[in-house]
PDB file of C-alpha atoms in Angstrom:
ATOM      1  CA  MET A 214      17.200   1.495  14.544  1.00 42.00           C
ATOM      2  CA  ILE A 215      16.765  -0.635  11.413  1.00 41.00           C
ATOM      3  CA  HIS A 216      19.446   0.089   8.842  1.00 41.00           C
ATOM      4  CA  ASP A 217      21.595  -1.779   6.284  1.00 41.00           C
ATOM      5  CA  THR A 218      20.056  -5.248   6.276  1.00 47.00           C
ATOM      6  CA  HIS A 219      16.482  -4.152   5.572  1.00 69.00           C
ATOM      7  CA  ALA A 220      14.854  -5.647   2.484  1.00 82.00           C
ATOM      8  CA  PHE A 221      13.653  -2.192   1.381  1.00 91.00           C
ATOM      9  CA  ASP A 222      16.946  -0.458   2.107  1.00 91.00           C
ATOM     10  CA  ASP A 223      17.096   1.516  -1.157  1.00 92.00           C
ATOM     11  CA  ILE A 224      13.627   2.966  -0.486  1.00 94.00           C
ATOM     12  CA  LEU A 225      14.544   3.724   3.140  1.00 94.00           C
ATOM     13  CA  GLN A 226      17.688   5.617   2.017  1.00 94.00           C
ATOM     14  CA  GLN A 227      15.629   7.740  -0.417  1.00 94.00           C
ATOM     15  CA  ALA A 228      13.133   8.609   2.297  1.00 95.00           C
ATOM     16  CA  ARG A 229      15.894   9.526   4.764  1.00 95.00           C
ATOM     17  CA  GLN A 230      17.415  11.849   2.172  1.00 95.00           C
ATOM     18  CA  LEU A 231      14.094  13.603   1.523  1.00 95.00           C
ATOM     19  CA  GLY A 232      13.470  14.090   5.208  1.00 96.00           C
ATOM     20  CA  ALA A 233      10.747  13.297   7.743  1.00 96.00           C
ATOM     21  CA  LEU A 234       7.119  14.328   7.301  1.00 97.00           C
ATOM     22  CA  PRO A 235       4.292  14.500   9.858  1.00 97.00           C
ATOM     23  CA  MET A 236       2.464  11.152  10.143  1.00 97.00           C
ATOM     24  CA  ALA A 237      -0.820  10.702  12.017  1.00 98.00           C
ATOM     25  CA  VAL A 238      -0.906   7.267  13.627  1.00 97.00           C
ATOM     26  CA  ALA A 239      -4.378   5.978  14.525  1.00 97.00           C
ATOM     27  CA  HIS A 240      -4.439   3.894  17.730  1.00 96.00           C
ATOM     28  CA  PRO A 241      -0.866   2.588  17.969  1.00 95.00           C
ATOM     29  CA  CYS A 242      -1.787   0.393  20.954  1.00 94.00           C
ATOM     30  CA  SER A 243       0.077  -2.788  20.078  1.00 92.00           C
ATOM     31  CA  ARG A 244       3.774  -3.573  20.285  1.00 91.00           C
ATOM     32  CA  GLU A 245       4.279  -3.653  16.526  1.00 89.00           C
ATOM     33  CA  SER A 246       2.246  -0.589  15.691  1.00 89.00           C
ATOM     34  CA  LEU A 247       3.949   1.606  18.291  1.00 93.00           C
ATOM     35  CA  LEU A 248       7.440   0.343  17.457  1.00 92.00           C
ATOM     36  CA  GLY A 249       6.707   0.858  13.753  1.00 89.00           C
ATOM     37  CA  ALA A 250       6.032   4.558  14.407  1.00 92.00           C
ATOM     38  CA  VAL A 251       9.082   4.803  16.647  1.00 94.00           C
ATOM     39  CA  GLU A 252      11.297   3.208  13.976  1.00 93.00           C
ATOM     40  CA  ALA A 253       9.994   5.659  11.398  1.00 94.00           C
ATOM     41  CA  ALA A 254      11.023   8.530  13.664  1.00 96.00           C
ATOM     42  CA  ASP A 255      14.401   6.952  14.493  1.00 95.00           C
ATOM     43  CA  ASN A 256      15.136   6.557  10.795  1.00 94.00           C
ATOM     44  CA  GLY A 257      14.271  10.154   9.952  1.00 95.00           C
ATOM     45  CA  ILE A 258      11.315   9.099   7.793  1.00 95.00           C
ATOM     46  CA  ALA A 259       8.351  10.447   9.721  1.00 96.00           C
ATOM     47  CA  THR A 260       7.415  12.630  12.687  1.00 97.00           C
ATOM     48  CA  PRO A 261       4.649  10.531  14.319  1.00 97.00           C
ATOM     49  CA  ILE A 262       1.622  12.093  15.935  1.00 98.00           C
ATOM     50  CA  LEU A 263       0.199   9.352  18.147  1.00 98.00           C
ATOM     51  CA  VAL A 264      -3.576   9.401  18.465  1.00 98.00           C
ATOM     52  CA  ALA A 265      -4.850   6.973  21.118  1.00 97.00           C
ATOM     53  CA  PRO A 266      -6.292   6.643  24.620  1.00 97.00           C
ATOM     54  CA  HIS A 267      -3.401   8.119  26.616  1.00 96.00           C
ATOM     55  CA  ALA A 268      -3.506   5.749  29.605  1.00 96.00           C
ATOM     56  CA  ARG A 269      -3.408   2.687  27.344  1.00 96.00           C
ATOM     57  CA  LEU A 270      -0.668   4.185  25.197  1.00 97.00           C
ATOM     58  CA  GLN A 271       1.409   5.146  28.238  1.00 97.00           C
ATOM     59  CA  LYS A 272       1.134   1.642  29.706  1.00 97.00           C
ATOM     60  CA  LEU A 273       2.336   0.073  26.464  1.00 96.00           C
ATOM     61  CA  ALA A 274       5.154   2.652  26.118  1.00 96.00           C
ATOM     62  CA  ASP A 275       6.351   1.885  29.654  1.00 96.00           C
ATOM     63  CA  GLU A 276       6.425  -1.857  28.868  1.00 96.00           C
ATOM     64  CA  LEU A 277       8.426  -1.229  25.689  1.00 96.00           C
ATOM     65  CA  GLU A 278      10.627   1.490  27.301  1.00 95.00           C
ATOM     66  CA  VAL A 279       9.502   4.057  24.740  1.00 95.00           C
ATOM     67  CA  ASP A 280       9.750   7.708  25.759  1.00 95.00           C
ATOM     68  CA  LEU A 281       6.414   9.260  24.725  1.00 95.00           C
ATOM     69  CA  GLY A 282       7.823  12.687  25.550  1.00 94.00           C
ATOM     70  CA  ARG A 283       9.555  12.557  22.140  1.00 95.00           C
ATOM     71  CA  PHE A 284       6.253  12.586  20.308  1.00 97.00           C
ATOM     72  CA  GLU A 285       3.085  14.641  20.056  1.00 97.00           C
ATOM     73  CA  CYS A 286       0.288  12.556  21.575  1.00 97.00           C
ATOM     74  CA  ILE A 287      -3.409  13.236  21.238  1.00 97.00           C
ATOM     75  CA  ASP A 288      -5.700  11.655  23.811  1.00 97.00           C
ATOM     76  CA  VAL A 289      -8.983  10.138  22.598  1.00 96.00           C
ATOM     77  CA  GLU A 290     -11.538   7.831  24.162  1.00 95.00           C
ATOM     78  CA  HIS A 291     -11.313   4.738  21.931  1.00 94.00           C
ATOM     79  CA  SER A 292     -10.084   3.365  18.610  1.00 94.00           C
ATOM     80  CA  HIS A 293     -12.967   4.797  16.567  1.00 95.00           C
ATOM     81  CA  ALA A 294     -12.264   8.261  17.837  1.00 96.00           C
ATOM     82  CA  ALA A 295      -8.550   7.707  17.132  1.00 96.00           C
ATOM     83  CA  ALA A 296      -9.293   6.903  13.524  1.00 96.00           C
ATOM     84  CA  GLU A 297     -11.536   9.947  13.078  1.00 97.00           C
ATOM     85  CA  ARG A 298      -9.031  12.360  14.697  1.00 97.00           C
ATOM     86  CA  ALA A 299      -6.053  10.971  12.748  1.00 97.00           C
ATOM     87  CA  VAL A 300      -7.991  11.396   9.514  1.00 97.00           C
ATOM     88  CA  GLN A 301      -8.904  14.933  10.517  1.00 97.00           C
ATOM     89  CA  LEU A 302      -5.227  15.755  11.014  1.00 97.00           C
ATOM     90  CA  THR A 303      -4.469  14.757   7.418  1.00 97.00           C
ATOM     91  CA  ARG A 304      -7.587  16.438   6.056  1.00 95.00           C
ATOM     92  CA  ASP A 305      -6.616  19.695   7.736  1.00 95.00           C
ATOM     93  CA  GLY A 306      -3.043  19.492   6.357  1.00 94.00           C
ATOM     94  CA  TYR A 307      -1.470  18.982   9.770  1.00 96.00           C
ATOM     95  CA  ALA A 308      -0.097  15.593   8.709  1.00 97.00           C
ATOM     96  CA  ASP A 309       1.094  14.372   5.299  1.00 96.00           C
ATOM     97  CA  ILE A 310       0.752  10.614   5.982  1.00 97.00           C
ATOM     98  CA  LEU A 311      -1.884   8.512   7.652  1.00 97.00           C
ATOM     99  CA  MET A 312      -0.961   5.207   9.395  1.00 95.00           C
ATOM    100  CA  LYS A 313      -3.253   2.493  10.717  1.00 94.00           C
ATOM    101  CA  GLY A 314      -2.314   1.230  14.175  1.00 92.00           C
ATOM    102  CA  SER A 315      -3.877  -1.640  16.100  1.00 91.00           C
ATOM    103  CA  LEU A 316      -7.463  -1.255  15.017  1.00 92.00           C
ATOM    104  CA  HIS A 317      -9.500  -3.160  12.476  1.00 90.00           C
ATOM    105  CA  THR A 318      -9.108  -2.191   8.835  1.00 88.00           C
ATOM    106  CA  ASP A 319     -12.861  -1.592   8.441  1.00 89.00           C
ATOM    107  CA  GLU A 320     -12.892   0.857  11.340  1.00 94.00           C
ATOM    108  CA  PHE A 321      -9.896   2.693   9.957  1.00 93.00           C
ATOM    109  CA  MET A 322     -11.171   2.841   6.398  1.00 92.00           C
ATOM    110  CA  SER A 323     -14.644   3.940   7.486  1.00 93.00           C
ATOM    111  CA  ALA A 324     -13.179   7.086   8.956  1.00 95.00           C
ATOM    112  CA  ALA A 325     -10.906   7.688   5.946  1.00 95.00           C
ATOM    113  CA  LEU A 326     -13.787   7.309   3.506  1.00 93.00           C
ATOM    114  CA  ALA A 327     -16.475   9.238   5.342  1.00 93.00           C
ATOM    115  CA  ARG A 328     -18.074  11.509   2.727  1.00 89.00           C
ATOM    116  CA  GLU A 329     -18.125  14.704   4.783  1.00 91.00           C
ATOM    117  CA  THR A 330     -15.072  14.260   7.027  1.00 94.00           C
ATOM    118  CA  GLY A 331     -12.834  11.759   5.199  1.00 94.00           C
ATOM    119  CA  ILE A 332     -10.016  12.089   2.689  1.00 96.00           C
ATOM    120  CA  ARG A 333     -11.508  10.450  -0.372  1.00 93.00           C
ATOM    121  CA  THR A 334     -11.111  11.854  -3.880  1.00 92.00           C
ATOM    122  CA  ASP A 335     -12.759  11.177  -7.254  1.00 91.00           C
ATOM    123  CA  ARG A 336     -10.359   8.273  -7.686  1.00 92.00           C
ATOM    124  CA  ARG A 337     -11.387   4.912  -6.167  1.00 95.00           C
ATOM    125  CA  ILE A 338      -8.954   4.041  -3.424  1.00 95.00           C
ATOM    126  CA  SER A 339      -7.042   0.762  -3.532  1.00 96.00           C
ATOM    127  CA  HIS A 340      -4.350  -1.165  -1.640  1.00 95.00           C
ATOM    128  CA  VAL A 341      -0.991  -2.072  -3.097  1.00 96.00           C
ATOM    129  CA  TRP A 342       1.284  -4.681  -1.574  1.00 95.00           C
ATOM    130  CA  ILE A 343       4.975  -4.115  -2.345  1.00 95.00           C
ATOM    131  CA  MET A 344       6.723  -7.486  -2.081  1.00 94.00           C
ATOM    132  CA  LYS A 345      10.387  -8.337  -2.072  1.00 93.00           C
ATOM    133  CA  VAL A 346      10.752 -11.993  -3.069  1.00 93.00           C
ATOM    134  CA  GLU A 347      14.258 -13.462  -3.117  1.00 91.00           C
ATOM    135  CA  SER A 348      13.540 -15.503  -6.258  1.00 91.00           C
ATOM    136  CA  TYR A 349      12.409 -12.373  -8.247  1.00 93.00           C
ATOM    137  CA  PRO A 350      14.905  -9.735  -9.423  1.00 91.00           C
ATOM    138  CA  ARG A 351      12.936  -6.628  -8.282  1.00 91.00           C
ATOM    139  CA  TYR A 352       9.899  -5.503  -6.339  1.00 95.00           C
ATOM    140  CA  LEU A 353       6.494  -6.990  -7.110  1.00 97.00           C
ATOM    141  CA  PHE A 354       3.439  -4.786  -6.673  1.00 98.00           C
ATOM    142  CA  ILE A 355       0.219  -6.760  -5.984  1.00 97.00           C
ATOM    143  CA  THR A 356      -3.146  -5.010  -6.136  1.00 96.00           C
ATOM    144  CA  ASP A 357      -5.842  -4.936  -4.767  1.00 96.00           C
ATOM    145  CA  ALA A 358      -5.607  -7.257  -1.782  1.00 93.00           C
ATOM    146  CA  ALA A 359      -7.306  -5.302   1.039  1.00 89.00           C
ATOM    147  CA  VAL A 360      -9.923  -2.751  -0.028  1.00 92.00           C
ATOM    148  CA  ASN A 361     -12.070  -3.597  -3.089  1.00 94.00           C
ATOM    149  CA  ILE A 362     -13.716  -7.019  -2.655  1.00 95.00           C
ATOM    150  CA  GLU A 363     -15.131  -7.688  -6.141  1.00 96.00           C
ATOM    151  CA  PRO A 364     -14.078  -4.731  -8.306  1.00 97.00           C
ATOM    152  CA  ASP A 365     -15.880  -4.018 -11.556  1.00 97.00           C
ATOM    153  CA  LEU A 366     -14.101  -2.842 -14.703  1.00 97.00           C
ATOM    154  CA  VAL A 367     -14.221   0.874 -13.793  1.00 97.00           C
ATOM    155  CA  THR A 368     -12.858   0.149 -10.318  1.00 97.00           C
ATOM    156  CA  LYS A 369     -10.093  -2.033 -11.803  1.00 98.00           C
ATOM    157  CA  ARG A 370      -9.128   0.894 -13.994  1.00 98.00           C
ATOM    158  CA  ASP A 371      -8.513   2.979 -10.876  1.00 98.00           C
ATOM    159  CA  ILE A 372      -6.798   0.140  -9.093  1.00 98.00           C
ATOM    160  CA  CYS A 373      -4.434  -0.197 -12.051  1.00 98.00           C
ATOM    161  CA  GLN A 374      -3.713   3.527 -12.347  1.00 98.00           C
ATOM    162  CA  ASN A 375      -3.123   3.799  -8.598  1.00 97.00           C
ATOM    163  CA  ALA A 376      -0.492   1.076  -8.758  1.00 98.00           C
ATOM    164  CA  ILE A 377       1.145   2.681 -11.782  1.00 98.00           C
ATOM    165  CA  ASP A 378       1.300   6.021  -9.991  1.00 96.00           C
ATOM    166  CA  LEU A 379       2.958   4.329  -7.045  1.00 96.00           C
ATOM    167  CA  THR A 380       5.663   2.738  -9.182  1.00 96.00           C
ATOM    168  CA  HIS A 381       6.312   6.109 -10.849  1.00 95.00           C
ATOM    169  CA  ALA A 382       6.890   7.664  -7.393  1.00 93.00           C
ATOM    170  CA  LEU A 383       9.411   4.921  -6.679  1.00 94.00           C
ATOM    171  CA  GLY A 384      11.340   5.619  -9.903  1.00 93.00           C
ATOM    172  CA  ILE A 385       9.915   3.000 -12.251  1.00 96.00           C
ATOM    173  CA  ALA A 386       9.220   5.082 -15.353  1.00 95.00           C
ATOM    174  CA  CYS A 387       7.207   2.537 -17.363  1.00 97.00           C
ATOM    175  CA  PRO A 388       6.077  -0.440 -15.287  1.00 98.00           C
ATOM    176  CA  LYS A 389       4.769  -3.657 -16.808  1.00 98.00           C
ATOM    177  CA  VAL A 390       1.321  -4.707 -15.610  1.00 98.00           C
ATOM    178  CA  ALA A 391       0.248  -8.351 -15.743  1.00 98.00           C
ATOM    179  CA  ILE A 392      -3.531  -8.644 -15.407  1.00 98.00           C
ATOM    180  CA  LEU A 393      -4.098 -12.046 -13.763  1.00 98.00           C
ATOM    181  CA  ALA A 394      -6.737 -14.646 -14.369  1.00 97.00           C
ATOM    182  CA  ALA A 395      -6.879 -18.426 -14.211  1.00 95.00           C
ATOM    183  CA  VAL A 396      -6.154 -18.668 -17.958  1.00 94.00           C
ATOM    184  CA  GLU A 397      -4.402 -16.614 -20.588  1.00 94.00           C
ATOM    185  CA  THR A 398      -7.193 -16.711 -23.165  1.00 94.00           C
ATOM    186  CA  ILE A 399     -10.505 -14.860 -23.350  1.00 95.00           C
ATOM    187  CA  ASN A 400     -13.356 -16.906 -21.896  1.00 96.00           C
ATOM    188  CA  PRO A 401     -16.791 -15.214 -21.963  1.00 95.00           C
ATOM    189  CA  ASP A 402     -17.745 -17.253 -18.851  1.00 96.00           C
ATOM    190  CA  MET A 403     -14.847 -15.804 -16.870  1.00 96.00           C
ATOM    191  CA  ARG A 404     -15.320 -12.106 -16.169  1.00 96.00           C
ATOM    192  CA  SER A 405     -11.665 -11.699 -15.145  1.00 97.00           C
ATOM    193  CA  THR A 406     -10.519 -12.500 -18.681  1.00 97.00           C
ATOM    194  CA  LEU A 407     -12.986 -10.041 -20.236  1.00 98.00           C
ATOM    195  CA  ASP A 408     -11.950  -7.322 -17.782  1.00 98.00           C
ATOM    196  CA  ALA A 409      -8.289  -7.985 -18.591  1.00 97.00           C
ATOM    197  CA  ALA A 410      -8.858  -7.608 -22.281  1.00 97.00           C
ATOM    198  CA  ALA A 411     -10.881  -4.411 -21.746  1.00 98.00           C
ATOM    199  CA  LEU A 412      -8.189  -2.875 -19.507  1.00 98.00           C
ATOM    200  CA  CYS A 413      -5.571  -3.508 -22.179  1.00 97.00           C
ATOM    201  CA  LYS A 414      -7.738  -1.700 -24.737  1.00 97.00           C
ATOM    202  CA  MET A 415      -8.374   1.124 -22.271  1.00 98.00           C
ATOM    203  CA  ALA A 416      -4.562   1.559 -22.057  1.00 97.00           C
ATOM    204  CA  ASP A 417      -4.410   1.636 -25.875  1.00 96.00           C
ATOM    205  CA  ARG A 418      -6.969   4.486 -25.844  1.00 97.00           C
ATOM    206  CA  GLY A 419      -5.247   6.497 -23.107  1.00 97.00           C
ATOM    207  CA  GLN A 420      -7.731   5.692 -20.313  1.00 97.00           C
ATOM    208  CA  ILE A 421      -4.849   4.130 -18.375  1.00 98.00           C
ATOM    209  CA  THR A 422      -1.466   5.789 -18.765  1.00 97.00           C
ATOM    210  CA  GLY A 423       2.181   5.356 -17.866  1.00 97.00           C
ATOM    211  CA  ALA A 424       2.547   1.570 -18.198  1.00 98.00           C
ATOM    212  CA  ILE A 425       2.574  -1.455 -20.495  1.00 98.00           C
ATOM    213  CA  LEU A 426      -0.391  -3.755 -19.862  1.00 98.00           C
ATOM    214  CA  ASP A 427      -1.095  -7.301 -20.911  1.00 97.00           C
ATOM    215  CA  GLY A 428      -3.714  -9.819 -19.956  1.00 94.00           C
ATOM    216  CA  PRO A 429      -5.317 -12.065 -19.222  1.00 97.00           C
ATOM    217  CA  LEU A 430      -2.285 -13.929 -17.976  1.00 97.00           C
ATOM    218  CA  ALA A 431      -2.282 -16.923 -15.629  1.00 96.00           C
ATOM    219  CA  PHE A 432       0.161 -16.558 -12.782  1.00 96.00           C
ATOM    220  CA  ASP A 433       2.694 -19.036 -14.187  1.00 95.00           C
ATOM    221  CA  ASN A 434       3.027 -17.326 -17.556  1.00 93.00           C
ATOM    222  CA  ALA A 435       2.847 -13.864 -15.961  1.00 96.00           C
ATOM    223  CA  ILE A 436       5.848 -14.551 -13.746  1.00 95.00           C
ATOM    224  CA  SER A 437       7.882 -17.057 -15.776  1.00 93.00           C
ATOM    225  CA  LYS A 438       9.241 -16.493 -19.307  1.00 93.00           C
ATOM    226  CA  GLU A 439       9.665 -20.229 -19.711  1.00 94.00           C
ATOM    227  CA  ALA A 440       6.009 -20.886 -18.861  1.00 93.00           C
ATOM    228  CA  ALA A 441       4.937 -18.194 -21.275  1.00 92.00           C
ATOM    229  CA  GLN A 442       7.113 -19.557 -24.091  1.00 92.00           C
ATOM    230  CA  SER A 443       5.857 -23.073 -23.518  1.00 92.00           C
ATOM    231  CA  LYS A 444       2.320 -21.813 -24.263  1.00 92.00           C
ATOM    232  CA  GLY A 445       3.401 -19.737 -27.249  1.00 92.00           C
ATOM    233  CA  ILE A 446       2.584 -16.436 -25.551  1.00 93.00           C
ATOM    234  CA  VAL A 447       4.259 -13.441 -27.177  1.00 91.00           C
ATOM    235  CA  SER A 448       4.080 -10.534 -24.731  1.00 94.00           C
ATOM    236  CA  PRO A 449       6.228  -7.630 -23.499  1.00 94.00           C
ATOM    237  CA  VAL A 450       4.930  -8.306 -20.003  1.00 96.00           C
ATOM    238  CA  ALA A 451       4.850 -12.125 -19.579  1.00 95.00           C
ATOM    239  CA  GLY A 452       7.713 -13.259 -17.407  1.00 93.00           C
ATOM    240  CA  ASP A 453       8.789  -9.705 -16.544  1.00 95.00           C
ATOM    241  CA  PRO A 454       6.020  -7.837 -14.672  1.00 97.00           C
ATOM    242  CA  ASP A 455       6.310  -5.094 -12.077  1.00 98.00           C
ATOM    243  CA  ILE A 456       2.620  -5.062 -11.164  1.00 98.00           C
ATOM    244  CA  LEU A 457       0.294  -8.024 -10.704  1.00 98.00           C
ATOM    245  CA  LEU A 458      -3.337  -6.900 -11.005  1.00 98.00           C
ATOM    246  CA  VAL A 459      -5.482  -9.588  -9.411  1.00 98.00           C
ATOM    247  CA  PRO A 460      -9.101 -10.317 -10.294  1.00 97.00           C
ATOM    248  CA  ASP A 461     -10.496  -9.754  -6.767  1.00 97.00           C
ATOM    249  CA  LEU A 462      -9.509  -9.208  -3.182  1.00 96.00           C
ATOM    250  CA  GLU A 463      -9.549 -12.891  -2.205  1.00 96.00           C
ATOM    251  CA  ALA A 464      -7.080 -13.816  -4.954  1.00 96.00           C
ATOM    252  CA  GLY A 465      -4.800 -10.924  -4.043  1.00 96.00           C
ATOM    253  CA  ASN A 466      -4.943 -11.562  -0.330  1.00 94.00           C
ATOM    254  CA  MET A 467      -4.088 -15.228  -0.761  1.00 96.00           C
ATOM    255  CA  LEU A 468      -1.288 -14.506  -3.236  1.00 96.00           C
ATOM    256  CA  GLY A 469       0.365 -11.927  -0.983  1.00 93.00           C
ATOM    257  CA  LYS A 470       0.157 -14.091   2.146  1.00 93.00           C
ATOM    258  CA  GLN A 471       1.414 -17.155   0.289  1.00 94.00           C
ATOM    259  CA  LEU A 472       4.455 -15.171  -0.802  1.00 94.00           C
ATOM    260  CA  THR A 473       4.965 -13.955   2.777  1.00 91.00           C
ATOM    261  CA  TYR A 474       4.597 -17.265   4.552  1.00 92.00           C
ATOM    262  CA  LEU A 475       5.864 -19.760   1.975  1.00 94.00           C
ATOM    263  CA  ALA A 476       8.457 -17.708   0.145  1.00 92.00           C
ATOM    264  CA  GLN A 477       9.541 -15.530   3.140  1.00 91.00           C
ATOM    265  CA  ALA A 478       8.820 -12.396   1.117  1.00 91.00           C
ATOM    266  CA  ALA A 479       9.231  -9.040   2.843  1.00 91.00           C
ATOM    267  CA  SER A 480       6.256  -6.762   2.308  1.00 90.00           C
ATOM    268  CA  ALA A 481       4.942  -3.233   2.719  1.00 92.00           C
ATOM    269  CA  GLY A 482       1.427  -1.930   2.242  1.00 91.00           C
ATOM    270  CA  ILE A 483       0.051   1.374   0.949  1.00 95.00           C
ATOM    271  CA  VAL A 484      -3.433   2.654   0.135  1.00 95.00           C
ATOM    272  CA  MET A 485      -3.538   4.877  -2.912  1.00 96.00           C
ATOM    273  CA  GLY A 486      -6.192   7.216  -4.309  1.00 94.00           C
ATOM    274  CA  ALA A 487      -6.857   9.297  -1.148  1.00 94.00           C
ATOM    275  CA  ARG A 488      -5.725  12.836  -0.410  1.00 94.00           C
ATOM    276  CA  VAL A 489      -2.681  11.465   1.391  1.00 95.00           C
ATOM    277  CA  PRO A 490      -0.870   8.122   1.283  1.00 95.00           C
ATOM    278  CA  MET A 491      -2.146   5.681   3.898  1.00 95.00           C
ATOM    279  CA  VAL A 492       0.048   3.084   5.563  1.00 93.00           C
ATOM    280  CA  LEU A 493      -2.248   0.058   5.785  1.00 86.00           C
ATOM    281  CA  THR A 494      -0.558  -3.021   7.245  1.00 74.00           C
ATOM    282  CA  SER A 495      -1.962  -6.057   8.935  1.00 68.00           C
ATOM    283  CA  ARG A 496      -2.166  -6.005  12.738  1.00 58.00           C
ATOM    284  CA  ALA A 497       0.183  -9.055  12.534  1.00 61.00           C
ATOM    285  CA  ASP A 498       2.800  -7.205  10.496  1.00 65.00           C
ATOM    286  CA  ASP A 499       6.121  -6.522  12.249  1.00 67.00           C
ATOM    287  CA  ALA A 500       7.755  -3.138  12.817  1.00 67.00           C
ATOM    288  CA  SER A 501      10.107  -3.677   9.888  1.00 76.00           C
ATOM    289  CA  GLY A 502       7.186  -3.924   7.453  1.00 79.00           C
ATOM    290  CA  ARG A 503       5.570  -0.852   8.962  1.00 83.00           C
ATOM    291  CA  LEU A 504       8.889   1.027   8.557  1.00 88.00           C
ATOM    292  CA  ALA A 505       9.087   0.085   4.877  1.00 91.00           C
ATOM    293  CA  SER A 506       5.479   1.181   4.371  1.00 93.00           C
ATOM    294  CA  SER A 507       6.221   4.512   6.078  1.00 94.00           C
ATOM    295  CA  ALA A 508       9.222   5.063   3.772  1.00 95.00           C
ATOM    296  CA  ILE A 509       7.084   4.465   0.689  1.00 96.00           C
ATOM    297  CA  ALA A 510       4.435   6.804   2.044  1.00 96.00           C
ATOM    298  CA  ASN A 511       7.166   9.392   2.588  1.00 96.00           C
ATOM    299  CA  LEU A 512       8.228   9.269  -1.049  1.00 96.00           C
ATOM    300  CA  LEU A 513       4.612   9.598  -2.174  1.00 95.00           C
ATOM    301  CA  ALA A 514       3.935  12.534   0.147  1.00 95.00           C
ATOM    302  CA  HIS A 515       7.053  14.361  -0.986  1.00 94.00           C
ATOM    303  CA  GLN A 516       6.001  13.866  -4.603  1.00 91.00           C
ATOM    304  CA  ARG A 517       2.521  15.225  -3.759  1.00 87.00           C
ATOM    305  CA  ARG A 518       4.092  18.279  -2.224  1.00 86.00           C
ATOM    306  CA  GLN A 519       6.149  18.860  -5.361  1.00 84.00           C
ATOM    307  CA  GLN A 520       2.986  18.588  -7.451  1.00 80.00           C
ATOM    308  CA  GLY A 521       1.259  21.272  -5.425  1.00 70.00           C
ATOM    309  CA  GLY A 522      -0.726  19.056  -3.109  1.00 59.00           C
ATOM    310  CA  ARG A 523      -2.627  17.016  -5.701  1.00 49.00           C
ATOM    311  CA  PRO A 524      -3.596  13.521  -4.533  1.00 46.00           C
TER     312      PRO A 524
END
């Protein structure tokens, strides 16, 4: 069981205190995806419901010496059926959390977003990476790095609000949002700078709530007070952000993976904006990252219950 040395230990402790919730796990047929679900159970964070081809799941469990008798297991033919059934469990209220196992993100998200059988809402869904970087004093939330490829302004509004809602659930009352671009000035030829300015004005008009926004900001002056001061930037966000809102998926994906592989950052991943929180991690992510993601989903799901089931 993972305990005291975990990078997300404060979040894990909160989730343990709140108690385990049912979590539908779609196709946990790799070492890391199965162990991630087992660790969530061992830590009192989730009660996994394993949805997968039983023979394949049993073979893996035997190799890892995991007792499947501890868990509810639902036998399906293949990964696509696993995704559909796991989504159905959350749609029907049988599970409070949805976790992606060892299947492709597109396959998983297709089931989650199906118009008639999925768990979409009026809000555009988006991914948030929660990063713990040793050189930064608190968590960094990077969005969107996995779902929306080239978001327009309206989509960015939802991406921003989703990330703000997540930070609120984790106890950050008024997060600071840095809206990233390549430069910190408005350039009509760079849509990211125009979108950043518009998002800030939307926040002024109450179309985005619960946070302090500023942008456009280049990464250096978003993350470093010295860099911001050297360019004469006066901002309540520059050098002190909680959320980094990236211009598109490619920028966010590269930023997150650079922090992971070059700065040894620990990370967790959550999809916001659906009926239930979705644990969306890379197939290469280890069990520790999946555990942290499950803990964050636990806090979100408990908050949703307190709010009467609203997404």
